[in-house]
Amino acid sequence: MSEPLKKTYVPRPPANVQKEKQRTDVRKQWARPIHQVSPYLFPPLAVQAIKPPQHNGRLLNRPSEPQPKLPYISHGSVSKQKPGTLKQNCLKGVSGKMEKHPKKKEPLDVTEALKKYGTRLTEFEQKEILGYTEIWYLGLKAMKIRKYDDEKGRYIMVAHDHIAYRYEVLKVMGQGAFGQVLKCRDHKTNEMVAVKILRRMKDDQTSMTEVKILEALLKKDKDSSTKSVQMKDHFIFRKHLCIAFELLGSNLNEILKKRHRQGLSNNLVRRYARSLLKCLQALHDEKIIHADLKPENILAIDEEHSDIKVADFGCGCYEDEQIFGYIGTRWYRAPELLLRQRYGTAIDMWSFGCVLAELHTGYPIFTGRNELDQLSCIIQVLGMPSIDVTEKSEFWTAFFVGKWKNKTVAKHAGIRHPKSRPLVDILGPADPSFLDFMQRCLTLDPKMRMTPQEAMQHKWILEGRRNNHNASHDHLQHEPKDSTVKPSFPKPGSGPLNKRGHKALLCEERLARLRDVYNPLKISTLKPLVKHPP
């Protein structure tokens, strides 16, 4: 008879300690990853499958149902790609690159594209695609339309549609009488570009003038010394001339609006002036006229606005191929254009002076309501033009009126007296060399106006070169918002302004500057001309 087994006594821990230990083990093995708590904060981790803890053959805290895999959320897009480690994903999120550089994309040929996606193309596209040798993008996700132009001959933009089976349309960046500029993705180079689509025009030679100018500047611009926007490609798409440019930043008009029309510092205005003069110098050497230089056509190259480039040569021409129509923008047009005289590269120096005055003060210097009023604004600041300028113009009699002895009537009629608004009052307590520079740019006689070569040797420009090491970090972001004094405007009080008070102050400043232009008592029957000097 076998001996009975001896029972060994193993002391057990208290019940509360044992339960707490079990809970701790369960927490360690079944802890939820941090991305399941908040998928918007951290990307999901690659967690290996863990066997559930068992005790006496029974599962502890058995989950009721399997948890679904959460998608990876980044930059507004949802992806189900396998994530990496937490450190890798965090670093990728900071750098803005969520994956390695994609492999070089290969284009499709026409036969392969039609075989795979022909049923998803329109009948017009199935015939149109035969004229292309490389297919980079088809725009299959776009809402296809049958009509591509509106009543005015402008191309109708469709988001995520293709342009020339290569560019993907993202959004409209700007539009005007010439056409529109679209932000696109070049699927051949995987770069963002700006594509300018011109209106359908009967005269193709006029449209190709801009391409000729850009090609001439591209040959000259080997090291980005011309400070002009670079053309990447040009082609005809659905009877529209399309020009692809490098994608730049905001224009100077948008920058001034963001700063509530407060002018820039003297150092930054000088830096922009030097870049503009480099572009005007290149145009002058090639005998090219831009003819539409204004803040909207001057773009920053980066978000810090450290430098600028000149864009939009749609109104440009060569000196021997002048256009005798309405060119340029009224507020930046030279006097010889207003007087219907022959013009040259000197009109760009006039526009250049108007742009600098606007950058310094924050507001346009000459704001006429029409061509007559524009000439009156110029004479009010600079005085009467010489006889050499006026005798060559057949339109001068339409601008000129006799003596006005009654100043009250002249005031209510909106007639401006010569030099009643001097340039020194507009620019304020500026550097004397800057005032002399502006006077030589804004000269009524184009023969006496400063050239780009002379402007580069002016004292005001040379002072900036000597102090270039001090101004190398003088970007727009680091400028104080009140960097320029505006004598014509009342200064705000020392206390903080709310949004409504700040808006009211800006309205008062705007009205104070344009009081002589927008006169409600102007008599419409009288000519808006200038008073003859005594």
Short mmCIF file of C-alpha atoms in Angstrom, two decimals:
data_model
loop_
_atom_site.label_atom_id
_atom_site.label_comp_id
_atom_site.label_asym_id
_atom_site.label_seq_id
_atom_site.Cartn_x
_atom_site.Cartn_y
_atom_site.Cartn_z
CA MET A 1 0.00 0.00 0.00
CA SER A 2 1.54 3.24 -1.19
CA GLU A 3 2.10 6.03 1.13
CA PRO A 4 -0.22 8.96 0.75
CA LEU A 5 1.21 12.04 -0.95
CA LYS A 6 2.34 14.64 1.43
CA LYS A 7 0.72 17.96 0.89
CA THR A 8 3.24 20.78 0.69
CA TYR A 9 2.02 24.05 1.95
CA VAL A 10 2.93 27.02 -0.22
CA PRO A 11 2.10 30.31 1.38
CA ARG A 12 -0.08 32.43 -0.87
CA PRO A 13 0.11 36.20 -0.92
CA PRO A 14 -2.85 38.14 0.29
CA ALA A 15 -5.75 38.35 -2.13
CA ASN A 16 -5.40 42.06 -2.77
CA VAL A 17 -1.68 41.75 -3.61
CA GLN A 18 -2.32 38.86 -5.97
CA LYS A 19 -5.07 40.67 -7.81
CA GLU A 20 -2.95 43.80 -8.13
CA LYS A 21 -0.12 41.75 -9.63
CA GLN A 22 -2.47 40.23 -12.17
CA ARG A 23 -3.77 43.64 -13.12
CA THR A 24 -0.20 44.92 -13.59
CA ASP A 25 0.71 42.00 -15.84
CA VAL A 26 -2.40 42.55 -17.92
CA ARG A 27 -1.66 46.24 -18.26
CA LYS A 28 1.87 45.57 -19.46
CA GLN A 29 0.87 43.04 -22.09
CA TRP A 30 -2.43 44.50 -23.20
CA ALA A 31 -1.65 48.21 -23.00
CA ARG A 32 -3.20 50.10 -25.92
CA PRO A 33 -0.73 51.79 -28.28
CA ILE A 34 -0.72 55.56 -28.08
CA HIS A 35 -2.03 55.97 -31.64
CA GLN A 36 -5.21 54.12 -30.69
CA VAL A 37 -5.80 56.64 -27.92
CA SER A 38 -5.44 59.64 -30.27
CA PRO A 39 -4.66 58.83 -33.92
CA TYR A 40 -4.27 62.55 -34.73
CA LEU A 41 -1.26 63.01 -32.44
CA PHE A 42 1.03 60.13 -33.28
CA PRO A 43 1.25 57.70 -36.20
CA PRO A 44 0.51 54.04 -35.42
CA LEU A 45 3.30 51.82 -34.23
CA ALA A 46 4.25 48.48 -35.73
CA VAL A 47 3.16 46.23 -32.81
CA GLN A 48 3.79 42.52 -32.97
CA ALA A 49 1.02 40.13 -32.08
CA ILE A 50 1.12 39.18 -28.38
CA LYS A 51 -0.44 36.02 -27.03
CA PRO A 52 -3.15 36.80 -24.51
CA PRO A 53 -2.20 35.95 -20.91
CA GLN A 54 -3.68 32.76 -19.58
CA HIS A 55 -4.40 31.52 -16.05
CA ASN A 56 -5.57 27.99 -15.43
CA GLY A 57 -6.48 27.65 -19.09
CA ARG A 58 -8.71 30.71 -19.12
CA LEU A 59 -8.09 33.98 -20.91
CA LEU A 60 -7.78 37.07 -18.79
CA ASN A 61 -9.62 40.18 -20.02
CA ARG A 62 -10.49 38.62 -23.34
CA PRO A 63 -11.37 41.41 -25.80
CA SER A 64 -14.95 41.33 -26.99
CA GLU A 65 -14.02 41.90 -30.67
CA PRO A 66 -10.83 42.63 -32.60
CA GLN A 67 -9.90 46.30 -32.89
CA PRO A 68 -9.82 47.67 -36.47
CA LYS A 69 -6.63 49.00 -38.00
CA LEU A 70 -6.68 52.78 -37.94
CA PRO A 71 -5.61 54.63 -41.08
CA TYR A 72 -2.56 56.84 -41.05
CA ILE A 73 -3.57 60.50 -41.04
CA SER A 74 -1.13 63.13 -42.27
CA HIS A 75 -1.54 66.55 -43.92
CA GLY A 76 -5.24 66.07 -44.59
CA SER A 77 -4.83 62.82 -46.52
CA VAL A 78 -5.60 59.26 -45.44
CA SER A 79 -3.24 56.41 -46.25
CA LYS A 80 -3.12 52.73 -45.31
CA GLN A 81 0.61 52.35 -45.81
CA LYS A 82 2.57 50.39 -43.25
CA PRO A 83 4.06 52.82 -40.75
CA GLY A 84 7.58 52.81 -39.38
CA THR A 85 8.80 53.40 -35.89
CA LEU A 86 7.61 56.27 -33.73
CA LYS A 87 10.92 58.11 -34.08
CA GLN A 88 11.00 57.74 -37.86
CA ASN A 89 7.40 58.86 -38.29
CA CYS A 90 7.86 61.91 -36.05
CA LEU A 91 10.97 62.97 -37.97
CA LYS A 92 9.16 62.50 -41.28
CA GLY A 93 6.24 64.59 -40.07
CA VAL A 94 8.54 67.46 -39.11
CA SER A 95 10.42 67.43 -42.41
CA GLY A 96 7.19 67.21 -44.44
CA LYS A 97 8.38 64.11 -46.31
CA MET A 98 6.33 61.11 -45.32
CA GLU A 99 8.13 58.69 -47.60
CA LYS A 100 11.35 58.30 -49.51
CA HIS A 101 11.84 59.92 -52.89
CA PRO A 102 9.63 58.03 -55.34
CA LYS A 103 11.17 56.10 -58.14
CA LYS A 104 11.56 57.81 -61.46
CA LYS A 105 8.22 57.73 -63.20
CA GLU A 106 8.07 56.35 -66.71
CA PRO A 107 5.52 57.68 -69.21
CA LEU A 108 2.94 55.61 -71.01
CA ASP A 109 2.79 55.43 -74.75
CA VAL A 110 -0.43 56.26 -76.54
CA THR A 111 -1.33 52.64 -77.32
CA GLU A 112 -0.94 51.51 -73.73
CA ALA A 113 -2.83 54.52 -72.37
CA LEU A 114 -5.78 53.94 -74.69
CA LYS A 115 -5.82 50.21 -73.96
CA LYS A 116 -5.95 50.70 -70.18
CA TYR A 117 -7.89 53.95 -69.77
CA GLY A 118 -9.49 54.67 -73.14
CA THR A 119 -13.01 54.05 -71.85
CA ARG A 120 -12.54 56.70 -69.15
CA LEU A 121 -11.56 59.42 -71.63
CA THR A 122 -13.93 61.58 -73.62
CA GLU A 123 -14.31 61.12 -77.34
CA PHE A 124 -12.34 64.31 -77.93
CA GLU A 125 -9.49 63.13 -75.70
CA GLN A 126 -9.35 59.75 -77.43
CA LYS A 127 -8.56 61.59 -80.67
CA GLU A 128 -6.47 64.33 -79.06
CA ILE A 129 -4.13 61.92 -77.28
CA LEU A 130 -2.90 60.55 -80.62
CA GLY A 131 -0.89 63.76 -81.08
CA TYR A 132 1.26 63.10 -78.00
CA THR A 133 4.18 60.70 -77.69
CA GLU A 134 4.49 60.64 -73.87
CA ILE A 135 1.55 60.37 -71.48
CA TRP A 136 2.37 61.41 -67.91
CA TYR A 137 -1.04 62.22 -66.47
CA LEU A 138 -4.62 61.65 -67.64
CA GLY A 139 -6.74 63.39 -65.01
CA LEU A 140 -9.08 60.43 -64.57
CA LYS A 141 -10.42 61.72 -61.25
CA ALA A 142 -11.50 65.05 -62.74
CA MET A 143 -15.06 65.90 -63.75
CA LYS A 144 -14.66 65.81 -67.51
CA ILE A 145 -16.39 68.56 -69.50
CA ARG A 146 -17.29 68.83 -73.17
CA LYS A 147 -16.70 72.57 -73.65
CA TYR A 148 -13.24 73.93 -72.85
CA ASP A 149 -13.63 77.71 -73.41
CA ASP A 150 -16.05 80.34 -72.15
CA GLU A 151 -17.63 83.14 -74.17
CA LYS A 152 -14.55 85.37 -73.86
CA GLY A 153 -12.12 82.74 -75.06
CA ARG A 154 -10.74 81.86 -71.62
CA TYR A 155 -9.89 78.26 -70.83
CA ILE A 156 -12.26 76.67 -68.29
CA MET A 157 -10.29 75.30 -65.36
CA VAL A 158 -11.24 71.88 -63.97
CA ALA A 159 -9.54 70.75 -60.77
CA HIS A 160 -7.27 67.69 -61.14
CA ASP A 161 -7.72 67.64 -64.90
CA HIS A 162 -4.68 67.38 -67.15
CA ILE A 163 -2.94 69.95 -69.32
CA ALA A 164 -1.12 68.42 -72.28
CA TYR A 165 -1.30 65.01 -70.54
CA ARG A 166 1.53 66.11 -68.23
CA TYR A 167 0.39 68.79 -65.78
CA GLU A 168 -2.23 68.30 -63.05
CA VAL A 169 -4.37 71.39 -62.37
CA LEU A 170 -4.55 72.21 -58.66
CA LYS A 171 -5.98 75.73 -58.32
CA VAL A 172 -6.22 79.18 -59.91
CA MET A 173 -3.49 81.57 -58.77
CA GLY A 174 -4.63 84.62 -60.73
CA GLN A 175 -6.62 85.71 -63.73
CA GLY A 176 -7.10 88.80 -65.85
CA ALA A 177 -7.76 90.03 -69.34
CA PHE A 178 -4.87 87.96 -70.76
CA GLY A 179 -6.11 84.65 -69.34
CA GLN A 180 -5.26 82.90 -66.10
CA VAL A 181 -2.37 81.42 -64.13
CA LEU A 182 -2.82 77.94 -62.63
CA LYS A 183 -0.86 76.14 -59.97
CA CYS A 184 -0.03 72.71 -61.36
CA ARG A 185 2.02 69.63 -60.63
CA ASP A 186 4.43 68.54 -63.33
CA HIS A 187 4.17 64.74 -63.28
CA LYS A 188 7.28 64.42 -65.44
CA THR A 189 9.58 66.16 -62.94
CA ASN A 190 7.31 65.87 -59.85
CA GLU A 191 7.62 69.64 -59.27
CA MET A 192 5.12 72.40 -58.61
CA VAL A 193 4.92 74.94 -61.43
CA ALA A 194 2.80 77.88 -62.51
CA VAL A 195 1.15 77.47 -65.93
CA LYS A 196 -0.08 80.59 -67.70
CA ILE A 197 -2.90 79.85 -70.15
CA LEU A 198 -3.58 82.72 -72.53
CA ARG A 199 -6.90 83.45 -74.17
CA ARG A 200 -7.61 82.14 -77.63
CA MET A 201 -6.42 84.87 -79.95
CA LYS A 202 -6.47 85.21 -83.70
CA ASP A 203 -3.03 86.86 -83.78
CA ASP A 204 -0.59 84.18 -82.67
CA GLN A 205 2.44 86.40 -83.38
CA THR A 206 1.41 88.84 -80.62
CA SER A 207 1.07 86.00 -78.16
CA MET A 208 4.46 84.54 -79.06
CA THR A 209 6.23 87.83 -78.27
CA GLU A 210 6.25 86.95 -74.58
CA VAL A 211 7.84 83.59 -75.38
CA LYS A 212 10.55 85.30 -77.46
CA ILE A 213 11.34 87.68 -74.59
CA LEU A 214 11.47 84.87 -72.04
CA GLU A 215 13.75 82.79 -74.26
CA ALA A 216 16.11 85.75 -74.69
CA LEU A 217 16.24 86.30 -70.93
CA LEU A 218 16.72 82.57 -70.29
CA LYS A 219 19.82 82.51 -72.49
CA LYS A 220 21.19 85.52 -70.62
CA ASP A 221 20.19 84.26 -67.16
CA LYS A 222 22.74 81.53 -66.50
CA ASP A 223 23.16 82.28 -62.78
CA SER A 224 19.79 83.93 -61.96
CA SER A 225 21.42 87.33 -62.41
CA THR A 226 18.60 88.88 -64.44
CA LYS A 227 16.09 88.53 -61.56
CA SER A 228 13.34 87.49 -63.97
CA VAL A 229 11.03 84.50 -63.70
CA GLN A 230 12.36 81.46 -65.55
CA MET A 231 10.31 79.76 -68.24
CA LYS A 232 10.39 75.96 -68.08
CA ASP A 233 8.27 75.06 -71.09
CA HIS A 234 5.79 76.46 -73.60
CA PHE A 235 3.31 74.66 -75.85
CA ILE A 236 -0.07 74.94 -77.56
CA PHE A 237 -2.91 73.09 -75.84
CA ARG A 238 -6.41 73.15 -77.31
CA LYS A 239 -5.55 76.30 -79.28
CA HIS A 240 -4.28 78.10 -76.17
CA LEU A 241 -0.70 79.23 -75.71
CA CYS A 242 0.54 77.80 -72.39
CA ILE A 243 3.73 78.84 -70.61
CA ALA A 244 5.10 76.91 -67.62
CA PHE A 245 7.12 78.94 -65.09
CA GLU A 246 8.93 78.24 -61.87
CA LEU A 247 6.58 78.60 -58.90
CA LEU A 248 7.36 81.70 -56.81
CA GLY A 249 5.84 83.28 -53.72
CA SER A 250 3.51 86.21 -53.06
CA ASN A 251 3.65 89.42 -55.06
CA LEU A 252 4.57 92.75 -53.49
CA ASN A 253 0.98 93.99 -53.49
CA GLU A 254 -0.13 91.01 -51.39
CA ILE A 255 2.80 91.59 -49.03
CA LEU A 256 1.81 95.23 -48.50
CA LYS A 257 -1.80 94.20 -47.86
CA LYS A 258 -0.70 91.71 -45.20
CA ARG A 259 1.27 94.50 -43.54
CA HIS A 260 -1.83 96.75 -43.52
CA ARG A 261 -0.24 99.06 -46.11
CA GLN A 262 2.70 99.93 -43.90
CA GLY A 263 5.82 100.61 -45.90
CA LEU A 264 9.03 98.61 -45.84
CA SER A 265 12.32 99.61 -44.28
CA ASN A 266 14.90 101.58 -46.21
CA ASN A 267 17.30 98.61 -46.36
CA LEU A 268 14.69 96.24 -47.76
CA VAL A 269 13.46 98.79 -50.33
CA ARG A 270 17.07 99.26 -51.43
CA ARG A 271 17.57 95.50 -51.76
CA TYR A 272 14.44 95.13 -53.89
CA ALA A 273 15.48 98.16 -55.94
CA ARG A 274 18.84 96.57 -56.69
CA SER A 275 17.18 93.36 -57.89
CA LEU A 276 14.75 95.30 -60.07
CA LEU A 277 17.60 97.29 -61.58
CA LYS A 278 19.40 94.07 -62.51
CA CYS A 279 16.30 92.97 -64.41
CA LEU A 280 15.88 96.37 -66.07
CA GLN A 281 19.57 96.35 -66.99
CA ALA A 282 19.16 92.99 -68.73
CA LEU A 283 16.06 94.25 -70.55
CA HIS A 284 17.84 97.45 -71.58
CA ASP A 285 20.78 95.47 -73.01
CA GLU A 286 18.40 93.34 -75.09
CA LYS A 287 16.33 96.43 -76.05
CA ILE A 288 13.25 94.93 -74.44
CA ILE A 289 10.45 96.93 -72.79
CA HIS A 290 8.49 95.31 -69.97
CA ALA A 291 5.72 97.97 -70.18
CA ASP A 292 3.78 96.70 -67.14
CA LEU A 293 6.07 96.89 -64.13
CA LYS A 294 3.96 97.07 -60.95
CA PRO A 295 3.84 95.39 -57.51
CA GLU A 296 1.48 92.66 -58.76
CA ASN A 297 4.11 91.56 -61.31
CA ILE A 298 7.00 91.41 -58.83
CA LEU A 299 7.12 88.13 -56.90
CA ALA A 300 9.05 87.04 -53.83
CA ILE A 301 11.27 84.01 -54.31
CA ASP A 302 10.61 82.46 -50.88
CA GLU A 303 8.48 82.75 -47.76
CA GLU A 304 11.03 85.01 -46.07
CA HIS A 305 10.77 87.49 -48.98
CA SER A 306 14.56 87.75 -49.08
CA ASP A 307 14.62 88.59 -52.79
CA ILE A 308 12.29 89.19 -55.72
CA LYS A 309 11.88 88.41 -59.40
CA VAL A 310 10.02 90.19 -62.20
CA ALA A 311 7.20 88.29 -63.92
CA ASP A 312 4.46 88.76 -66.54
CA PHE A 313 6.04 89.93 -69.77
CA GLY A 314 2.67 89.78 -71.56
CA CYS A 315 2.76 93.50 -72.42
CA GLY A 316 6.45 93.42 -73.28
CA CYS A 317 7.89 94.19 -76.69
CA TYR A 318 11.11 95.08 -78.44
CA GLU A 319 11.86 98.75 -79.05
CA ASP A 320 11.55 98.33 -82.81
CA GLU A 321 8.22 96.44 -82.43
CA GLN A 322 6.26 98.90 -80.30
CA ILE A 323 2.56 98.53 -79.62
CA PHE A 324 0.64 101.80 -79.97
CA GLY A 325 -2.42 100.73 -78.02
CA TYR A 326 -3.29 100.93 -74.35
CA ILE A 327 -0.46 99.18 -72.53
CA GLY A 328 0.49 99.06 -68.90
CA THR A 329 -1.48 99.90 -65.77
CA ARG A 330 -2.71 103.48 -65.37
CA TRP A 331 -1.15 104.27 -61.97
CA TYR A 332 2.30 103.22 -63.24
CA ARG A 333 2.16 104.61 -66.79
CA ALA A 334 4.82 107.10 -67.83
CA PRO A 335 3.84 110.61 -69.05
CA GLU A 336 4.91 109.82 -72.62
CA LEU A 337 2.36 106.99 -72.70
CA LEU A 338 -0.38 109.30 -71.41
CA LEU A 339 0.54 111.85 -74.09
CA ARG A 340 0.54 109.20 -76.88
CA GLN A 341 4.22 109.73 -77.73
CA ARG A 342 6.87 107.28 -78.83
CA TYR A 343 8.32 105.43 -75.91
CA GLY A 344 11.31 103.31 -75.02
CA THR A 345 12.86 101.51 -72.09
CA ALA A 346 12.58 104.74 -70.07
CA ILE A 347 8.92 103.96 -69.30
CA ASP A 348 10.10 101.03 -67.17
CA MET A 349 12.28 103.38 -65.11
CA TRP A 350 9.21 105.54 -64.45
CA SER A 351 7.23 102.51 -63.31
CA PHE A 352 10.22 101.48 -61.24
CA GLY A 353 10.12 104.82 -59.41
CA CYS A 354 6.38 104.47 -58.77
CA VAL A 355 6.93 100.99 -57.32
CA LEU A 356 9.68 102.20 -54.97
CA ALA A 357 7.48 105.04 -53.71
CA GLU A 358 4.70 102.55 -52.99
CA LEU A 359 7.05 100.20 -51.16
CA HIS A 360 8.33 103.10 -49.06
CA THR A 361 4.95 104.59 -48.10
CA GLY A 362 2.66 101.60 -48.55
CA TYR A 363 0.36 103.38 -51.03
CA PRO A 364 0.52 104.22 -54.76
CA ILE A 365 1.93 107.66 -55.42
CA PHE A 366 -0.26 108.58 -58.43
CA THR A 367 -3.86 107.34 -58.29
CA GLY A 368 -5.77 108.92 -61.16
CA ARG A 369 -9.28 107.83 -62.03
CA ASN A 370 -8.64 108.11 -65.77
CA GLU A 371 -5.82 109.17 -68.05
CA LEU A 372 -6.65 112.87 -67.71
CA ASP A 373 -6.76 112.65 -63.96
CA GLN A 374 -3.57 110.58 -63.91
CA LEU A 375 -1.64 113.32 -65.69
CA SER A 376 -3.11 115.86 -63.28
CA CYS A 377 -1.84 113.80 -60.32
CA ILE A 378 1.64 113.72 -61.84
CA ILE A 379 1.73 117.47 -62.47
CA GLN A 380 0.45 118.15 -58.96
CA VAL A 381 3.59 116.46 -57.59
CA LEU A 382 6.27 117.17 -60.21
CA GLY A 383 5.05 120.37 -61.86
CA MET A 384 4.40 121.27 -65.47
CA PRO A 385 6.31 119.42 -68.20
CA SER A 386 8.66 121.34 -70.44
CA ILE A 387 7.71 122.59 -73.88
CA ASP A 388 9.95 119.94 -75.44
CA VAL A 389 7.66 117.30 -73.95
CA THR A 390 4.31 118.91 -74.71
CA GLU A 391 4.91 120.23 -78.22
CA LYS A 392 5.32 116.70 -79.56
CA SER A 393 1.93 115.61 -78.25
CA GLU A 394 -1.28 116.17 -80.17
CA PHE A 395 -3.25 115.35 -77.03
CA TRP A 396 -1.76 118.07 -74.82
CA THR A 397 -4.59 120.49 -75.59
CA ALA A 398 -7.04 117.97 -74.16
CA PHE A 399 -5.16 118.10 -70.85
CA PHE A 400 -4.48 121.84 -70.67
CA VAL A 401 -6.75 124.60 -69.43
CA GLY A 402 -6.21 128.33 -68.88
CA LYS A 403 -5.57 130.21 -65.66
CA TRP A 404 -7.82 129.66 -62.68
CA LYS A 405 -7.80 132.69 -60.42
CA ASN A 406 -10.62 131.56 -58.17
CA LYS A 407 -8.99 128.90 -55.99
CA THR A 408 -12.31 127.97 -54.36
CA VAL A 409 -13.85 127.02 -57.68
CA ALA A 410 -10.68 125.18 -58.67
CA LYS A 411 -10.74 123.26 -55.41
CA HIS A 412 -14.33 122.10 -55.83
CA ALA A 413 -13.75 121.36 -59.52
CA GLY A 414 -10.95 118.96 -58.62
CA ILE A 415 -8.30 120.96 -60.48
CA ARG A 416 -4.82 120.35 -59.13
CA HIS A 417 -2.17 123.03 -58.95
CA PRO A 418 1.37 122.19 -60.10
CA LYS A 419 3.72 121.19 -57.26
CA SER A 420 0.99 121.64 -54.65
CA ARG A 421 1.88 118.18 -53.31
CA PRO A 422 5.68 117.99 -53.31
CA LEU A 423 7.50 114.70 -53.44
CA VAL A 424 9.26 115.40 -50.14
CA ASP A 425 5.88 115.60 -48.38
CA ILE A 426 4.86 112.23 -49.81
CA LEU A 427 8.06 110.39 -48.93
CA GLY A 428 8.38 112.04 -45.52
CA PRO A 429 11.64 112.40 -43.59
CA ALA A 430 13.53 110.00 -45.85
CA ASP A 431 17.21 109.74 -46.63
CA PRO A 432 18.30 112.73 -48.81
CA SER A 433 20.04 110.35 -51.20
CA PHE A 434 16.80 108.34 -51.55
CA LEU A 435 14.87 111.53 -52.30
CA ASP A 436 17.37 112.45 -55.02
CA PHE A 437 17.15 108.92 -56.41
CA MET A 438 13.36 109.16 -56.63
CA GLN A 439 13.45 112.57 -58.30
CA ARG A 440 15.78 111.27 -61.00
CA CYS A 441 13.53 108.26 -61.62
CA LEU A 442 10.32 110.32 -61.74
CA THR A 443 11.48 112.84 -64.33
CA LEU A 444 8.87 114.02 -66.82
CA ASP A 445 11.32 114.19 -69.74
CA PRO A 446 12.27 110.60 -70.70
CA LYS A 447 15.61 111.81 -72.09
CA MET A 448 16.59 113.23 -68.70
CA ARG A 449 15.34 110.21 -66.78
CA MET A 450 17.89 107.96 -65.11
CA THR A 451 18.89 104.75 -66.90
CA PRO A 452 19.41 101.41 -65.10
CA GLN A 453 23.18 101.77 -65.47
CA GLU A 454 23.15 105.23 -63.90
CA ALA A 455 20.82 104.07 -61.14
CA MET A 456 23.19 101.24 -60.17
CA GLN A 457 25.93 103.84 -59.64
CA HIS A 458 23.77 106.19 -57.59
CA LYS A 459 24.84 107.05 -54.06
CA TRP A 460 21.72 105.51 -52.49
CA ILE A 461 22.35 102.13 -54.15
CA LEU A 462 26.08 102.16 -53.37
CA GLU A 463 25.39 102.86 -49.70
CA GLY A 464 23.46 99.62 -49.52
CA ARG A 465 26.42 97.68 -50.97
CA ARG A 466 28.77 99.04 -48.31
CA ASN A 467 26.29 98.08 -45.60
CA ASN A 468 25.36 94.77 -47.19
CA HIS A 469 26.87 92.68 -44.38
CA ASN A 470 24.64 94.46 -41.88
CA ALA A 471 21.51 94.05 -44.00
CA SER A 472 22.12 90.45 -45.07
CA HIS A 473 19.52 89.21 -42.56
CA ASP A 474 17.09 92.09 -43.01
CA HIS A 475 14.20 89.97 -44.26
CA LEU A 476 10.61 91.05 -44.21
CA GLN A 477 9.77 88.66 -41.38
CA HIS A 478 12.17 90.37 -38.97
CA GLU A 479 11.02 93.91 -39.75
CA PRO A 480 9.06 95.98 -37.26
CA LYS A 481 5.64 96.77 -38.64
CA ASP A 482 6.18 100.52 -38.13
CA SER A 483 9.54 100.54 -39.91
CA THR A 484 8.61 103.44 -42.18
CA VAL A 485 7.31 106.81 -41.00
CA LYS A 486 4.31 108.12 -42.93
CA PRO A 487 4.02 111.86 -42.29
CA SER A 488 0.68 112.24 -44.01
CA PHE A 489 -1.07 109.82 -41.66
CA PRO A 490 -1.89 110.31 -37.98
CA LYS A 491 -0.02 107.96 -35.68
CA PRO A 492 -2.12 105.55 -33.63
CA GLY A 493 -2.38 106.03 -29.89
CA SER A 494 -0.18 104.30 -27.41
CA GLY A 495 -2.97 102.00 -26.22
CA PRO A 496 -3.84 98.77 -28.05
CA LEU A 497 -6.52 98.90 -30.74
CA ASN A 498 -9.20 96.30 -31.25
CA LYS A 499 -10.06 94.99 -34.70
CA ARG A 500 -12.79 97.58 -35.33
CA GLY A 501 -10.64 100.48 -34.17
CA HIS A 502 -7.72 99.37 -36.30
CA LYS A 503 -9.95 99.08 -39.36
CA ALA A 504 -11.36 102.56 -38.74
CA LEU A 505 -7.84 103.97 -38.46
CA LEU A 506 -6.85 102.40 -41.77
CA CYS A 507 -9.94 103.90 -43.43
CA GLU A 508 -9.05 107.35 -42.09
CA GLU A 509 -5.51 107.01 -43.40
CA ARG A 510 -6.75 105.91 -46.80
CA LEU A 511 -9.19 108.82 -47.05
CA ALA A 512 -6.53 111.28 -45.95
CA ARG A 513 -4.24 110.15 -48.72
CA LEU A 514 -6.89 110.13 -51.45
CA ARG A 515 -8.85 113.20 -50.36
CA ASP A 516 -7.68 115.24 -53.34
CA VAL A 517 -8.47 112.42 -55.76
CA TYR A 518 -11.94 111.31 -54.69
CA ASN A 519 -13.53 114.72 -54.30
CA PRO A 520 -17.35 114.39 -54.04
CA LEU A 521 -17.81 118.05 -55.00
CA LYS A 522 -16.12 117.72 -58.36
CA ILE A 523 -18.09 119.40 -61.16
CA SER A 524 -18.41 116.91 -63.98
CA THR A 525 -18.83 119.58 -66.63
CA LEU A 526 -15.38 121.07 -66.01
CA LYS A 527 -12.28 119.45 -67.41
CA PRO A 528 -10.12 117.77 -64.74
CA LEU A 529 -7.08 119.69 -65.91
CA VAL A 530 -4.27 121.55 -64.21
CA LYS A 531 -3.85 125.25 -63.60
CA HIS A 532 -1.41 127.12 -65.82
CA PRO A 533 1.55 128.41 -63.79
CA PRO A 534 1.60 132.22 -63.36
#
